[in-house]
GROMACS .gro file of C-alpha atoms in nm:
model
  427
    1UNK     CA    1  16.888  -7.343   0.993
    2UNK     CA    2  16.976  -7.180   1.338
    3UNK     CA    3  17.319  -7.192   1.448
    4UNK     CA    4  17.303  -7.414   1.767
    5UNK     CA    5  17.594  -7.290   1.930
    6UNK     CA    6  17.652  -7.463   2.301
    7UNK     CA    7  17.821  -7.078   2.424
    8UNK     CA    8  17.796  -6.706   2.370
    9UNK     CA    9  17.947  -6.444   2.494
   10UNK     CA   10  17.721  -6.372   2.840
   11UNK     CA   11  17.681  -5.982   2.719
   12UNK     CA   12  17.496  -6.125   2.443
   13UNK     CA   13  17.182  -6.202   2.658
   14UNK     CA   14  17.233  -6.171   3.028
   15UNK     CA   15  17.139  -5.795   3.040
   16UNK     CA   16  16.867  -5.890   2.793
   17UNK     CA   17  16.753  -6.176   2.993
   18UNK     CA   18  16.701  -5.988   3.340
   19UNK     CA   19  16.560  -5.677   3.190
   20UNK     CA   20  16.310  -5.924   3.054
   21UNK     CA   21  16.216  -6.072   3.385
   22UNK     CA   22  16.192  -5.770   3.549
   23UNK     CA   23  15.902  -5.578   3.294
   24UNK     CA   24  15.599  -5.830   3.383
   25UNK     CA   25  15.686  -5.807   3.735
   26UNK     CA   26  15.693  -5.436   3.778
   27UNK     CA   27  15.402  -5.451   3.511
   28UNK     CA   28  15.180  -5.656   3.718
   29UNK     CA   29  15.230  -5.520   4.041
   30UNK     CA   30  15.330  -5.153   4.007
   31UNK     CA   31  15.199  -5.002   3.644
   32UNK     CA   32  14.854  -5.142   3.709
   33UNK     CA   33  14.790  -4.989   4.052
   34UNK     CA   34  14.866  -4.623   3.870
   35UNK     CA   35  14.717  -4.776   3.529
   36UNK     CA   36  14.354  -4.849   3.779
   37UNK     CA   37  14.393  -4.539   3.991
   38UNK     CA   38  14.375  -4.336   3.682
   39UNK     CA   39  14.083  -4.576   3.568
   40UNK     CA   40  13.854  -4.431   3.837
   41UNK     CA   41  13.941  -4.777   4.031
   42UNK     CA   42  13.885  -4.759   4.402
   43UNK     CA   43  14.188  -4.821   4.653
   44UNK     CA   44  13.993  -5.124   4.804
   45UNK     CA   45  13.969  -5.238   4.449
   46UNK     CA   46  14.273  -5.140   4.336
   47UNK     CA   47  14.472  -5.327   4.603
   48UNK     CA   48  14.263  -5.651   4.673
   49UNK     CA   49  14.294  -5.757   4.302
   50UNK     CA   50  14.639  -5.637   4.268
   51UNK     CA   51  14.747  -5.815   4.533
   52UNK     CA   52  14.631  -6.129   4.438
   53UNK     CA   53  14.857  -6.107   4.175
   54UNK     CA   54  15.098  -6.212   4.412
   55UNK     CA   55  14.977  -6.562   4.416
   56UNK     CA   56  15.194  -6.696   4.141
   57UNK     CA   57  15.507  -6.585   4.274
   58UNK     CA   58  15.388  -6.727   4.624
   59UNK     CA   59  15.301  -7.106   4.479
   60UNK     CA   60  15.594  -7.116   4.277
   61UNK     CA   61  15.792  -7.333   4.398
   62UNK     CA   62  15.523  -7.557   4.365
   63UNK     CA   63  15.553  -7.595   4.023
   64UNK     CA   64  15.926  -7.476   3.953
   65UNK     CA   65  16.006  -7.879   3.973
   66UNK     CA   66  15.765  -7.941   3.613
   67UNK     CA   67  16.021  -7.647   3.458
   68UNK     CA   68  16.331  -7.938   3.498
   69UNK     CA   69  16.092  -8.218   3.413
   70UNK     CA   70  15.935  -8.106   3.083
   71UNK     CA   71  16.107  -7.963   2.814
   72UNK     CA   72  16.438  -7.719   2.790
   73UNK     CA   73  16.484  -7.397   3.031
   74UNK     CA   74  16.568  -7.267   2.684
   75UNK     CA   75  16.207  -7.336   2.556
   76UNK     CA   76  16.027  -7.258   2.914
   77UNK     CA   77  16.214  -6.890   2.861
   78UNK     CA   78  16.125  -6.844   2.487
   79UNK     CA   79  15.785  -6.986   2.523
   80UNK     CA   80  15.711  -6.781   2.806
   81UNK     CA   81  15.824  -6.448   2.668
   82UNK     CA   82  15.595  -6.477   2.381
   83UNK     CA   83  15.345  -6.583   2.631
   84UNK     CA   84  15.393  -6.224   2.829
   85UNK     CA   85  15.430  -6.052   2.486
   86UNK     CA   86  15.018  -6.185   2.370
   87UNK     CA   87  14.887  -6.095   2.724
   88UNK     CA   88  15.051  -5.787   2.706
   89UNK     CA   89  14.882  -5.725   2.360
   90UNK     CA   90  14.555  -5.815   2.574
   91UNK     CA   91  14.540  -5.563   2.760
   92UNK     CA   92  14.555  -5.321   2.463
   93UNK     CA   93  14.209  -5.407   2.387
   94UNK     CA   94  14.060  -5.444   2.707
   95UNK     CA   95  14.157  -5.147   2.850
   96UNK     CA   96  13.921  -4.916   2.640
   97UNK     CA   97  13.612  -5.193   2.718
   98UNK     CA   98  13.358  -5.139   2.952
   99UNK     CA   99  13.395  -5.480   3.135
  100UNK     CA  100  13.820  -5.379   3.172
  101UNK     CA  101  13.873  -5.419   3.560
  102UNK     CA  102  13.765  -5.793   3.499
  103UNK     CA  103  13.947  -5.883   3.172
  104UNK     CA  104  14.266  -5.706   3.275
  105UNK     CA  105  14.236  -5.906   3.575
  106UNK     CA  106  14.221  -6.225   3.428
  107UNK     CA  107  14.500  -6.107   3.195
  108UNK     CA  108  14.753  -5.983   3.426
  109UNK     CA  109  14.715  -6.306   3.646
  110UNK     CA  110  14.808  -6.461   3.291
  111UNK     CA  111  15.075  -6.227   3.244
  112UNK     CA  112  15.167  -6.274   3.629
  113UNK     CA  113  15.210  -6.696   3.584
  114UNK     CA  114  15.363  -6.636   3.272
  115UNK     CA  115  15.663  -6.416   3.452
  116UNK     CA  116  15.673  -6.652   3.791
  117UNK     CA  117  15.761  -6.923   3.512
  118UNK     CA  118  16.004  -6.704   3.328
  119UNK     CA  119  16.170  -6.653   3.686
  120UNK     CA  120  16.226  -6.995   3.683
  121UNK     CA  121  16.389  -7.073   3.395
  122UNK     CA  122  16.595  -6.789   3.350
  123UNK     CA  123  16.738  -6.835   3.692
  124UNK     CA  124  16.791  -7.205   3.571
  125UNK     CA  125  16.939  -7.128   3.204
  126UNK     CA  126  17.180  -6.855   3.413
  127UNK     CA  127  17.321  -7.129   3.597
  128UNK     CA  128  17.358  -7.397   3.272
  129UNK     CA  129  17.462  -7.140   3.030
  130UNK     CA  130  17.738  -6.954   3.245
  131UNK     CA  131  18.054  -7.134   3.465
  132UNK     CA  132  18.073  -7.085   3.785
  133UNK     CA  133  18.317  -6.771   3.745
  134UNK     CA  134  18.111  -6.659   3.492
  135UNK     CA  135  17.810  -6.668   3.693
  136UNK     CA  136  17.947  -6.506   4.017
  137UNK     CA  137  18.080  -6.255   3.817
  138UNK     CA  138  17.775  -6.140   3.628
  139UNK     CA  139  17.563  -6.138   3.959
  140UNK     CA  140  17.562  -5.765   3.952
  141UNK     CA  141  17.464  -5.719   3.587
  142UNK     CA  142  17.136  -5.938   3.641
  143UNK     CA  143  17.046  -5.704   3.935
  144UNK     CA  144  17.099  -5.365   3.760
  145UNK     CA  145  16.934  -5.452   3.467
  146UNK     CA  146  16.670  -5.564   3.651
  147UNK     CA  147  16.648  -5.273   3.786
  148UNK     CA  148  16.654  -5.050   3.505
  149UNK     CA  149  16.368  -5.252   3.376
  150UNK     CA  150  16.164  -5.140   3.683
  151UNK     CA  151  16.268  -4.737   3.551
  152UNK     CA  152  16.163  -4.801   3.251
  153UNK     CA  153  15.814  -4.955   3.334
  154UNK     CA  154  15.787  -4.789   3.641
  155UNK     CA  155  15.952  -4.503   3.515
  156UNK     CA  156  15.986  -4.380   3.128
  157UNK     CA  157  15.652  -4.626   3.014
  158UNK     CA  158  15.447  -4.445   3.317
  159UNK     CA  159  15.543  -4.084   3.173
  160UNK     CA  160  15.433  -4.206   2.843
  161UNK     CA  161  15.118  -4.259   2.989
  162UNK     CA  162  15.069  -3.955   3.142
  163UNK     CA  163  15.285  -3.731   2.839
  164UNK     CA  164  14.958  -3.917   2.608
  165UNK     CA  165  14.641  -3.848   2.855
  166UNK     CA  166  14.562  -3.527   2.826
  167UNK     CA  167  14.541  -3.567   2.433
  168UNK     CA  168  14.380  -3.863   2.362
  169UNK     CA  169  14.253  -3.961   2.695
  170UNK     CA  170  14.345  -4.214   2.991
  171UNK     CA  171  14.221  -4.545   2.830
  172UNK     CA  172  14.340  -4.460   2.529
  173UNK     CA  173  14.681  -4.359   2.654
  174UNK     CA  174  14.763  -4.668   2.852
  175UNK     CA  175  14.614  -4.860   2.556
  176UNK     CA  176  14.930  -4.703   2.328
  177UNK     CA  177  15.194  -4.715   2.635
  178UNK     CA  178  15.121  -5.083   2.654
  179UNK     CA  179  15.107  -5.125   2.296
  180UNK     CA  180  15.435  -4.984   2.299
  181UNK     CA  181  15.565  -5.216   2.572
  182UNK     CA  182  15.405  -5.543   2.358
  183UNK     CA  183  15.630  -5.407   2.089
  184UNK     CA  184  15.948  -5.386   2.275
  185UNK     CA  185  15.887  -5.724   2.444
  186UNK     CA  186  15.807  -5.880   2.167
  187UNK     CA  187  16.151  -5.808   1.977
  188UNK     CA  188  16.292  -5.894   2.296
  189UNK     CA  189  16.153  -6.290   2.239
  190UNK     CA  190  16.266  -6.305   1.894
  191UNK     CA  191  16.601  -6.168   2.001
  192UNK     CA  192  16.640  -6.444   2.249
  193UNK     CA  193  16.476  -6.723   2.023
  194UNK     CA  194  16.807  -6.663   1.814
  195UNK     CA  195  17.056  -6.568   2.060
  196UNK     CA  196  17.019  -6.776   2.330
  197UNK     CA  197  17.305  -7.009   2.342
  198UNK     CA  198  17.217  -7.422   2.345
  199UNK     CA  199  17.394  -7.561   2.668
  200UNK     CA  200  17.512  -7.917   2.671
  201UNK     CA  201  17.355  -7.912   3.026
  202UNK     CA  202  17.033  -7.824   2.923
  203UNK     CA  203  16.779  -8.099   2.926
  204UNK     CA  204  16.439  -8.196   3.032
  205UNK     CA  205  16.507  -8.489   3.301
  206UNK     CA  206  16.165  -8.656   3.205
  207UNK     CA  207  16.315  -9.014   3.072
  208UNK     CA  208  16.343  -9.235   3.359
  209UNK     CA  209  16.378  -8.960   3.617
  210UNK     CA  210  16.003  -8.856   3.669
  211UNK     CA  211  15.966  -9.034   3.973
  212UNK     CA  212  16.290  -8.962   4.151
  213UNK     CA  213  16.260  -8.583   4.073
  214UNK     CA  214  15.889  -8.565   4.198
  215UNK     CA  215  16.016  -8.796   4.535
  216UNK     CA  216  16.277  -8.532   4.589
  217UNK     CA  217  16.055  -8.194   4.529
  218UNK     CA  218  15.844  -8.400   4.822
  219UNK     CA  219  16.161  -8.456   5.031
  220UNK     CA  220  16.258  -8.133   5.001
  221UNK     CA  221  15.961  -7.937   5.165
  222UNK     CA  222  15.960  -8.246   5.469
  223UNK     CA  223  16.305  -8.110   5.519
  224UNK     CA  224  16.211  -7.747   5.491
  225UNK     CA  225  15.927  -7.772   5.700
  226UNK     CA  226  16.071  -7.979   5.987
  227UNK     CA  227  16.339  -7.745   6.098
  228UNK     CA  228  16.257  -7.680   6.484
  229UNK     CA  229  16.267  -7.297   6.464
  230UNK     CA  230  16.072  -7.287   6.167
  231UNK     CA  231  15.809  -7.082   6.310
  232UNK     CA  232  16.074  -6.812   6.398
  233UNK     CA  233  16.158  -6.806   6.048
  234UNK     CA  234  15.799  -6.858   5.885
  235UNK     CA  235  15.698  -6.521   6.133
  236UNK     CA  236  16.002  -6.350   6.026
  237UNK     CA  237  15.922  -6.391   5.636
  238UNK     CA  238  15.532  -6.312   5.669
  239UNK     CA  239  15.569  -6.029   5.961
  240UNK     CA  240  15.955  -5.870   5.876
  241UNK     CA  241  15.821  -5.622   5.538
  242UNK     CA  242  15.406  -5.641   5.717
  243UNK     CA  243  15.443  -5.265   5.662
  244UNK     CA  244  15.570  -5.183   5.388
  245UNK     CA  245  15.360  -5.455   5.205
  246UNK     CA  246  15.040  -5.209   5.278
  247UNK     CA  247  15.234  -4.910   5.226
  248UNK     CA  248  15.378  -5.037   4.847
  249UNK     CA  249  14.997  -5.083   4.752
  250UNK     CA  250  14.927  -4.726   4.834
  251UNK     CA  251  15.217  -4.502   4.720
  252UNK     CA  252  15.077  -4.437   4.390
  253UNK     CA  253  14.724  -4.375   4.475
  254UNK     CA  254  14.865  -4.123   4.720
  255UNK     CA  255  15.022  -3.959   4.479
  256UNK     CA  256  14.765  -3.964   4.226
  257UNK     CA  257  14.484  -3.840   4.445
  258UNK     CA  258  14.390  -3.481   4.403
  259UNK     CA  259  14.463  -3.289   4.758
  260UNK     CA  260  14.065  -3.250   4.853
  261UNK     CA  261  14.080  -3.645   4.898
  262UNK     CA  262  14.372  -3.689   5.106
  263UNK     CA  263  14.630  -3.704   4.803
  264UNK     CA  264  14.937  -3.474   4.669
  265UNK     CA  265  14.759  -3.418   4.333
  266UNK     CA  266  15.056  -3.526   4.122
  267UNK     CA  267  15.027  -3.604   3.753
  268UNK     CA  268  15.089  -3.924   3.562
  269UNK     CA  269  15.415  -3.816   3.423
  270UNK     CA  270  15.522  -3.715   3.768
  271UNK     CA  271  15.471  -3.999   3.935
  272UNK     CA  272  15.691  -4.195   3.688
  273UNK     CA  273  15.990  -3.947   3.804
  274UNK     CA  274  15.903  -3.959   4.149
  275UNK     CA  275  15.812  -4.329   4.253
  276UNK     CA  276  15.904  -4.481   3.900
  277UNK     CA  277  16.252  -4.335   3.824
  278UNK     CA  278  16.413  -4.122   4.148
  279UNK     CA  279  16.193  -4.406   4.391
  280UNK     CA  280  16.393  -4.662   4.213
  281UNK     CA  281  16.728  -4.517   4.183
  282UNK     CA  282  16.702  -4.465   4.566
  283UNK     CA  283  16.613  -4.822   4.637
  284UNK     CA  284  16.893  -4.969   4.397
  285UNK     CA  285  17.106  -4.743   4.650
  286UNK     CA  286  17.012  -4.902   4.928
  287UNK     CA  287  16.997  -5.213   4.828
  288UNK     CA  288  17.365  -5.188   4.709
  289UNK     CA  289  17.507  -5.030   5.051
  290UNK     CA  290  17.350  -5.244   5.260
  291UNK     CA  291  17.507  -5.576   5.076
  292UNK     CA  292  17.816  -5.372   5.139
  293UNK     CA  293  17.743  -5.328   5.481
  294UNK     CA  294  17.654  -5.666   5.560
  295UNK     CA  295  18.009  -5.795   5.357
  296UNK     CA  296  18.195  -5.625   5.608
  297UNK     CA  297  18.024  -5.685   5.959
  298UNK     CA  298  17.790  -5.991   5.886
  299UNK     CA  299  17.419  -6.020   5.909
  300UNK     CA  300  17.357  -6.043   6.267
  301UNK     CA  301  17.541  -5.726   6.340
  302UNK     CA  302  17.305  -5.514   6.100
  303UNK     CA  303  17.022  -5.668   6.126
  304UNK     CA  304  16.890  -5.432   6.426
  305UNK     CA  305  17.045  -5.080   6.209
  306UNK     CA  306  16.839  -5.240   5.853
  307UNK     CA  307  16.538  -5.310   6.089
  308UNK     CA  308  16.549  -4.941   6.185
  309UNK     CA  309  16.665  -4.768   5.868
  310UNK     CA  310  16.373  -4.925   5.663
  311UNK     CA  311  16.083  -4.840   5.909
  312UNK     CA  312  16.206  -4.561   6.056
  313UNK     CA  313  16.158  -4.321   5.676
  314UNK     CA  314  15.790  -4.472   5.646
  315UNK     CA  315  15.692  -4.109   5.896
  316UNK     CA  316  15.813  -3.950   5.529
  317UNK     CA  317  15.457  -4.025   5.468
  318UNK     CA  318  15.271  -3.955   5.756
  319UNK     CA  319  15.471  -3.582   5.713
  320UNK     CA  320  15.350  -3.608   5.317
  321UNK     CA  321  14.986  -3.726   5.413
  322UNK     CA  322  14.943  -3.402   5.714
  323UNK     CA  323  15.091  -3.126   5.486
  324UNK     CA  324  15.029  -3.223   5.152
  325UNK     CA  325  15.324  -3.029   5.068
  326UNK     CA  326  15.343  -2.883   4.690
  327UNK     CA  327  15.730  -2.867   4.633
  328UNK     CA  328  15.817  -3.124   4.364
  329UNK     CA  329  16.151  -3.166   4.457
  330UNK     CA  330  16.097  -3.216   4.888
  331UNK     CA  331  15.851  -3.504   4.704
  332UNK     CA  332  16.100  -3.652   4.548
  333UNK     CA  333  16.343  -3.646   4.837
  334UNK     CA  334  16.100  -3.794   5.110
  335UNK     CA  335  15.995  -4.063   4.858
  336UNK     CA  336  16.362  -4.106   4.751
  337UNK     CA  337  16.468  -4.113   5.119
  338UNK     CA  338  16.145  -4.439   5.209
  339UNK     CA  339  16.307  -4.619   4.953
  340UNK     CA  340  16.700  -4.566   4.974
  341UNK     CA  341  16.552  -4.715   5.367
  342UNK     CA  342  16.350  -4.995   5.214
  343UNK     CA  343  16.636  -5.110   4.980
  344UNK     CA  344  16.894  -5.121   5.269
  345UNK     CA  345  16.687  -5.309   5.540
  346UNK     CA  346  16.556  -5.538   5.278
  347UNK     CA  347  16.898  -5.673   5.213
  348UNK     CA  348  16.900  -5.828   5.571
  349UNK     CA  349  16.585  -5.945   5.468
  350UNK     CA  350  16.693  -6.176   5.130
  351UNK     CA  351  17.018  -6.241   5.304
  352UNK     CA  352  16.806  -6.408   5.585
  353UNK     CA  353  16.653  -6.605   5.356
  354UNK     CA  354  16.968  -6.738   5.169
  355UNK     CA  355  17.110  -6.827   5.566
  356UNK     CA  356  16.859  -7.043   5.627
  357UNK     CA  357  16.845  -7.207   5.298
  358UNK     CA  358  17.216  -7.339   5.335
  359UNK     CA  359  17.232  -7.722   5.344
  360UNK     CA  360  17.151  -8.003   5.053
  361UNK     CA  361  16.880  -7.843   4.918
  362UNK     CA  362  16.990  -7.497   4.890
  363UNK     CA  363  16.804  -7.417   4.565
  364UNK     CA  364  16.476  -7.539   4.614
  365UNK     CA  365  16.458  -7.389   5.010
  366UNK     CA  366  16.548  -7.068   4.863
  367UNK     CA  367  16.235  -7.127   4.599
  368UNK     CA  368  16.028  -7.186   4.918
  369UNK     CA  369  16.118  -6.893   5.068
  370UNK     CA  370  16.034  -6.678   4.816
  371UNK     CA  371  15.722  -6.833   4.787
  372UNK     CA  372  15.659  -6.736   5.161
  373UNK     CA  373  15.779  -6.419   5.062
  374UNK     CA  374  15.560  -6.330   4.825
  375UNK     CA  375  15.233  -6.431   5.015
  376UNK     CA  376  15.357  -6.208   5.326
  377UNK     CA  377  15.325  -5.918   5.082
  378UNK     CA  378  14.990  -6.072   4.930
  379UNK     CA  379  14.804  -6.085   5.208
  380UNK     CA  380  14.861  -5.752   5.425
  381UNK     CA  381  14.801  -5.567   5.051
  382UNK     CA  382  14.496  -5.720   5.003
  383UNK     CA  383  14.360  -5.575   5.285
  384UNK     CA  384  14.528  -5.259   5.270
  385UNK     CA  385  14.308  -5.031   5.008
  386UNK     CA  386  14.024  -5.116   5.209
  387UNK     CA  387  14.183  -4.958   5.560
  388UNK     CA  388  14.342  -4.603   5.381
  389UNK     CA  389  13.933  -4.571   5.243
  390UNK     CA  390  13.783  -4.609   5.621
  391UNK     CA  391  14.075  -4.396   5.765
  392UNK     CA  392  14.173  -4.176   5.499
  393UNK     CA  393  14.528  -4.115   5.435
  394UNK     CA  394  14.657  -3.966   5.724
  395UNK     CA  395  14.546  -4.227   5.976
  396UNK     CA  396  14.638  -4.473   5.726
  397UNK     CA  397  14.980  -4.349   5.689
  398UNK     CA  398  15.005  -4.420   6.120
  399UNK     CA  399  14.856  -4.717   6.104
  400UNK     CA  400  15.121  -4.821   5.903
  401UNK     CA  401  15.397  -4.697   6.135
  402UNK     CA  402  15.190  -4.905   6.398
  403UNK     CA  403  15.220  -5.195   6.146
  404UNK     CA  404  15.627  -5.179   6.201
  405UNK     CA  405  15.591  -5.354   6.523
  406UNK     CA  406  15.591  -5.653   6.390
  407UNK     CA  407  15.882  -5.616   6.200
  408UNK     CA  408  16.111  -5.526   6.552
  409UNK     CA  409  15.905  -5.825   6.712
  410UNK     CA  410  16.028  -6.039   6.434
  411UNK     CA  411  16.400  -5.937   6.438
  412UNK     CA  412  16.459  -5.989   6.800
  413UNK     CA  413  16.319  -6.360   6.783
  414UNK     CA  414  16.566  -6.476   6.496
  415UNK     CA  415  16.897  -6.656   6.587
  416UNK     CA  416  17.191  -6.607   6.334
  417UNK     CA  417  17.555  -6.680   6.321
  418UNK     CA  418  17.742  -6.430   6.392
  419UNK     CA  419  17.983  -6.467   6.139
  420UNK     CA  420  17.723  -6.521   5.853
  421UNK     CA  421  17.727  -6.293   5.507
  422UNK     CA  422  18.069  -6.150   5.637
  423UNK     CA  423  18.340  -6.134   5.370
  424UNK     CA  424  18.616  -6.329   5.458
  425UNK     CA  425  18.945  -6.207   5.482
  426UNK     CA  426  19.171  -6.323   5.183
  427UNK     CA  427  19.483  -6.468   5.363
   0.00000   0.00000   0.00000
């Protein structure tokens, strides 16, 4: 008989919860790319079907309204780990197949739908199963251990892989790292299946509500969608990251590639330090001090210096892509110094999108906004493998500081308060 107890202690799953959300997600669109580059996968390949992947994430919100309708958020986040945990066991056996690119395919955009529905229902169950204080003041646990889930799929899980290669060969070895990762994620379902707490709160609002919550998931995107400088704002969320949503698709294979084909010839194992582990620490950075930044002198007065400091260290790469230098560490510095810039300008970026989802329908504008969010990485990625294999790297690596433009253009159309994301001062 499980204890159905309404409250536990938030240490008891929060860190649990986010490090959970964040392994499909860095899974689906990170690990694979190196997981198909080492495959013999071509970068046109590699990055139209990986990008795709986006598409859950993008159409989210269109079904984040069933999550409230139909059962628990409790269930939803159970049922969807163990979900994640079989696909992930998938791709153990396809991997070594013939027919793989296909079946992984079909099995990551399984895995992918699986996580865009865990996002939803965690994010949900955070808010039910916490207070209000409670919640605001485990905000910063849910981000790092998101993040350290990204090190250790991106990171330690990708030096597995490339620690296993040379002795039992690449299919092989990613077939054991993810074996490995099914393992862990599966005691991480049965974990929560018995920790999890039972809020009061949380219910499925199906009896007598379907209508009314299906009339106001309508209402909500009329509202969204009628805002008179919602063009501004649908060209800032497609066209603000337009760069870097070509460049993300193409890190690794740069890496990866031997020197002869435009690449720095970096193994497996090094990759997971540099892009996967130092890559990631750097961007956490970022990310961090530019929240900071924008607490003390608002959005609209950093929004130019983020716009600059996360395009600006993109010419890290058209430096690594001319020289091809050898020297592991200046690697990991110009990597570490793209994303320490990507991390702070993005900040303006998701704080944009929380300004102009203020109002009645906070929640589900925010949902939309992701959604936007996602398919303005989607699409420029999809096309992106295809351009660095006409071009080469070099060229590609320009084309992408060309591809910035659009991100200045962007940030000079937007209006914002002037006062907005500034912490106010206590009296």
């Amino acid at each position: 008989m499980i204890n159905r107890q309404t409250h536990r202690n938030p240490w008891a799953w929060v860190p649990s919860l986010y490090f959970a959300e964040g392994i499909p997600y860095v899974i689906v669109m990170t690990v694979s790319v190196i997981m198909y580059k080492k495959l013999g996968i071509s970068n046109t390949d590699i990055a139209f079907y990986t990008s795709w992947l986006y598409l859950p994430w993008a159409i989210k919100p269109l079904w984040s309204p069933f999550v409230d309708i139909f059962l628990t958020k409790r269930i939803w986040v159970v049922s969807a780990q163990l979900l994640i945990s079989i696909t992930l066991i998938g791709i153990v056996f396809t991997v070594p197949l013939s027919s793989f690119l296909i079946l992984t395919i079909i099995i990551f955009a399984l895995m992918a739908f699986s996580s865009a529905t865990h996002d939803i229902a965690a994010d949900g169950f955070y808010m039910l199963g916490l207070s209000e204080p409670q919640q605001a003041a485990f905000v910063g646990v849910r981000t790092t251990f998101y993040r350290i889930a990204m090190i250790a799929g991106q990171g330690a899980l990708v030096v597995l892989a490339g620690t296993l290669e040379p002795h039992i060969g690449i299919p092989q070895a990613w077939s054991i790292t993810f074996l490995v990762i099914a393992a862990m994620f599966a005691v991480i379902c049965l974990y929560h299946r018995f920790i999890l707490p039972y809020p009061a709160s949380d219910k499925s609002t199906l009896e007598d509500q379907t209508k009314g919550v299906l009339s106001e998931f309508v209402h909500t995107f009329i509202v969204f969608f009628k805002r008179k400088d919602i063009w501004l704002i649908l060209l800032f969320l497609l066209f603000y990251r337009f760069a870097e949503a070509q460049l993300v698709k193409l890190v690794s294979p740069f890496l990866l590639d031997p020197r002869d084909r435009g690449g720095l010839g970096l193994t497996t194992s090094e990759v997971g330090v540099v892009y996967g582990t130092v890559g990631i620490i750097a961007l956490t950075a970022g990310g961090l001090l530019g929240g900071y930044a924008i607490s003390k002198k608002g959005l609209w007065w950093w929004l130019w210096p983020m716009v600059i400091i996360m395009h600006t260290p993109d010419l890290m790469f058209v430096y690594l892509s001319h020289f091809q230098p050898a020297n592991l560490l200046f690697i990991n510095i110009a990597v570490a110094l793209e994303q320490f810039g990507y991390g702070f300008g993005f900040t303006a970026y998701a704080m944009y999108m929380i300004y102009i989802s203020q109002g009645e329908h906070k929640t589900a504008h925010f949902a939309i906004c992701t959604g936007i969010m996602a398919l303005g990485m989607m699409l420029p990625g999809m096309m992106s493998g295809k351009i660095q294999e006409l071009i080469g790297y070099q060229h590609f690596f320009l084309w992408v500081m060309i591809s910035t433009i659009p991100g200045f253009i962007v940030a000079a159309l937007v209006k914002i308060d002037t006062g907005f994301g500034m912490k106010k001062a206590e009296a």
